[in-house]
Coordinates of C-alpha atoms and ligand atoms in Angstrom, one line a residue:
M1 CA -0.7 -16.1 -9.6
Q2 CA -3.2 -18.0 -7.9
N3 CA -1.0 -20.1 -6.0
E4 CA 1.4 -17.0 -5.3
I5 CA -1.7 -14.9 -3.4
K6 CA -2.3 -18.2 -1.7
N7 CA 1.0 -18.6 -0.2
I8 CA 1.2 -15.2 0.6
L9 CA -2.0 -15.1 2.7
K10 CA -0.7 -18.5 4.5
E11 CA 2.3 -16.9 5.1
Y12 CA 0.7 -13.9 6.9
D13 CA -1.5 -16.5 8.5
L14 CA -4.8 -15.5 7.0
R15 CA -7.5 -17.5 6.0
N16 CA -8.6 -17.3 2.3
T17 CA -11.4 -15.3 1.6
S18 CA -12.3 -14.2 -1.9
C19 CA -12.2 -10.8 -0.8
R20 CA -8.7 -10.7 0.4
E21 CA -7.5 -13.0 -2.8
E22 CA -9.1 -10.2 -4.8
I23 CA -7.4 -7.5 -3.2
L24 CA -4.0 -8.9 -3.0
D25 CA -4.2 -10.1 -6.5
L26 CA -4.8 -6.2 -7.1
F27 CA -1.9 -4.9 -5.1
L28 CA 0.6 -7.5 -6.8
Q29 CA -0.4 -6.4 -10.3
R30 CA -0.3 -2.6 -9.4
N31 CA 3.2 -0.8 -8.7
F32 CA 1.5 2.2 -7.3
A33 CA -0.5 3.0 -4.4
L34 CA -4.0 2.2 -4.4
S35 CA -6.8 4.2 -2.5
H36 CA -10.0 2.5 -0.7
A37 CA -12.0 4.0 -3.9
D38 CA -9.6 2.8 -6.4
I39 CA -9.8 -0.6 -4.9
E40 CA -13.7 -0.7 -4.9
S41 CA -13.9 0.3 -8.3
T42 CA -11.3 -2.1 -9.7
I43 CA -12.4 -5.5 -8.1
H44 CA -14.7 -7.3 -10.1
E45 CA -17.0 -9.2 -7.5
D46 CA -19.5 -7.0 -5.2
F47 CA -18.1 -6.6 -1.8
D48 CA -19.4 -4.1 0.5
R49 CA -17.4 -1.1 1.6
V50 CA -17.3 -2.7 4.9
T51 CA -15.5 -6.0 3.7
V52 CA -13.2 -4.2 1.5
Y53 CA -12.5 -1.6 4.7
R54 CA -12.0 -4.7 6.9
T55 CA -10.0 -6.3 4.7
L56 CA -7.4 -3.6 4.5
K57 CA -7.5 -3.0 8.1
T58 CA -6.5 -7.0 8.3
F59 CA -3.6 -6.6 5.6
L60 CA -2.6 -3.6 7.5
D61 CA -2.5 -5.0 10.8
K62 CA -0.7 -8.2 9.6
G63 CA 2.1 -6.1 8.0
L64 CA 1.1 -7.3 4.5
I65 CA 0.5 -3.4 3.2
H66 CA 1.3 0.1 4.7
K67 CA -0.6 3.2 4.6
V68 CA 0.7 5.6 2.1
L69 CA -0.4 9.4 3.0
D70 CA -1.0 11.3 -0.2
D71 CA -2.1 15.0 -0.7
E72 CA -5.4 16.0 -0.3
G73 CA -5.8 13.9 2.8
V74 CA -6.6 10.5 0.9
T75 CA -4.9 7.4 2.5
K76 CA -3.7 5.0 -0.2
Y77 CA -1.9 1.9 0.5
A78 CA 1.2 -0.2 -0.5
L79 CA 2.7 -4.1 -0.6
C80 CA 5.1 -4.0 2.3
K81 CA 8.5 -4.7 0.7
E82 CA 10.6 -5.0 3.9
K83 CA 9.7 -7.7 6.3
C84 CA 7.0 -5.9 8.5
S85 CA 5.7 -7.9 11.4
H86 CA 2.3 -8.4 13.1
T87 CA 3.1 -5.9 15.6
E88 CA 5.2 -3.4 13.5
H89 CA 6.0 -1.6 10.5
H90 CA 9.6 -0.6 9.4
H91 CA 9.3 2.0 6.7
E92 CA 11.5 4.6 6.2
H93 CA 11.2 5.2 2.7
V94 CA 10.0 8.1 0.6
H95 CA 6.8 8.1 -1.4
F96 CA 6.5 10.1 -4.6
K97 CA 3.2 11.4 -6.0
C98 CA 3.2 12.1 -9.8
M99 CA 1.8 15.3 -10.9
T100 CA 1.1 14.1 -14.2
C101 CA -0.5 11.1 -13.9
G102 CA -1.6 11.1 -10.5
L103 CA -0.1 7.9 -9.3
T104 CA 1.9 7.5 -5.9
N105 CA 4.3 4.9 -5.6
C106 CA 7.0 3.5 -3.0
L107 CA 10.6 4.6 -3.2
D108 CA 12.1 1.6 -1.5
S109 CA 15.7 2.9 -2.0
V110 CA 15.1 6.3 -0.9
L111 CA 15.1 6.7 2.8
I112 CA 13.4 9.8 4.8
P113 CA 16.8 11.4 6.6
S114 CA 16.6 11.0 10.5
I115 CA 14.7 13.5 12.0
S116 CA 15.8 14.9 15.3
L117 CA 13.0 16.4 17.5
P118 CA 13.0 19.1 20.0
A119 CA 13.1 18.0 23.7
G120 CA 9.9 16.5 25.0
Y121 CA 8.8 15.3 21.7
S122 CA 8.8 11.6 21.0
L123 CA 8.6 10.1 17.5
S124 CA 6.5 7.4 16.2
E125 CA 6.1 7.5 12.6
T126 CA 7.3 9.5 10.0
S127 CA 6.0 9.9 6.5
L128 CA 7.6 12.0 3.3
L129 CA 5.6 12.7 0.1
V130 CA 7.7 14.1 -2.5
Q131 CA 5.9 15.3 -5.7
G132 CA 7.2 15.8 -9.1
T133 CA 7.1 13.8 -12.3
C134 CA 7.6 10.3 -12.5
Q135 CA 10.1 8.1 -15.0
D136 CA 7.2 7.0 -17.2
C137 CA 5.7 10.5 -17.7
N138 CA 9.2 12.0 -18.2
Q139 CA 10.1 9.3 -20.9
K140 CA 6.8 9.9 -22.5
R141 CA 7.2 13.7 -22.7
K142 CA 10.9 13.1 -24.9
Ligands
ZN1 ZN1 4.9 -2.2 6.2
ZN2 ZN1 3.5 10.0 -13.8
ZN3 ZN1 5.7 2.5 0.9

């Protein structure tokens, strides 16, 4: 695990810092999107808010994680599975929020339908949040 983290940081041209390692480790362990508050309350060491914020921003800029817009205006983050570059993110997948467990995850195989805008508008980003009950919660119900 430690090696995997070091390799990923290296691949993305990022210097190793304990905060980066710790946060990346967290993203690799979880298969759902994390908010700033989730990260802060989960990491072991006491990194201040600014350090966590900067680390997330660096990961975003490098194409390692992407933003997941949740309901209630909370921004969450998830690992990029597609090849995102330093300059551009390529995400056309749907995000799913479970109303039972509250977790949001990437539905990488479900693509956002293409949107055609009226004349005079130009598109830079689309995001789609679908809400319902996730696989795990549906299974528990049975
Ligand atoms: Zn991305
Ligand atoms: Zn659920
Ligand atoms: Zn996603």
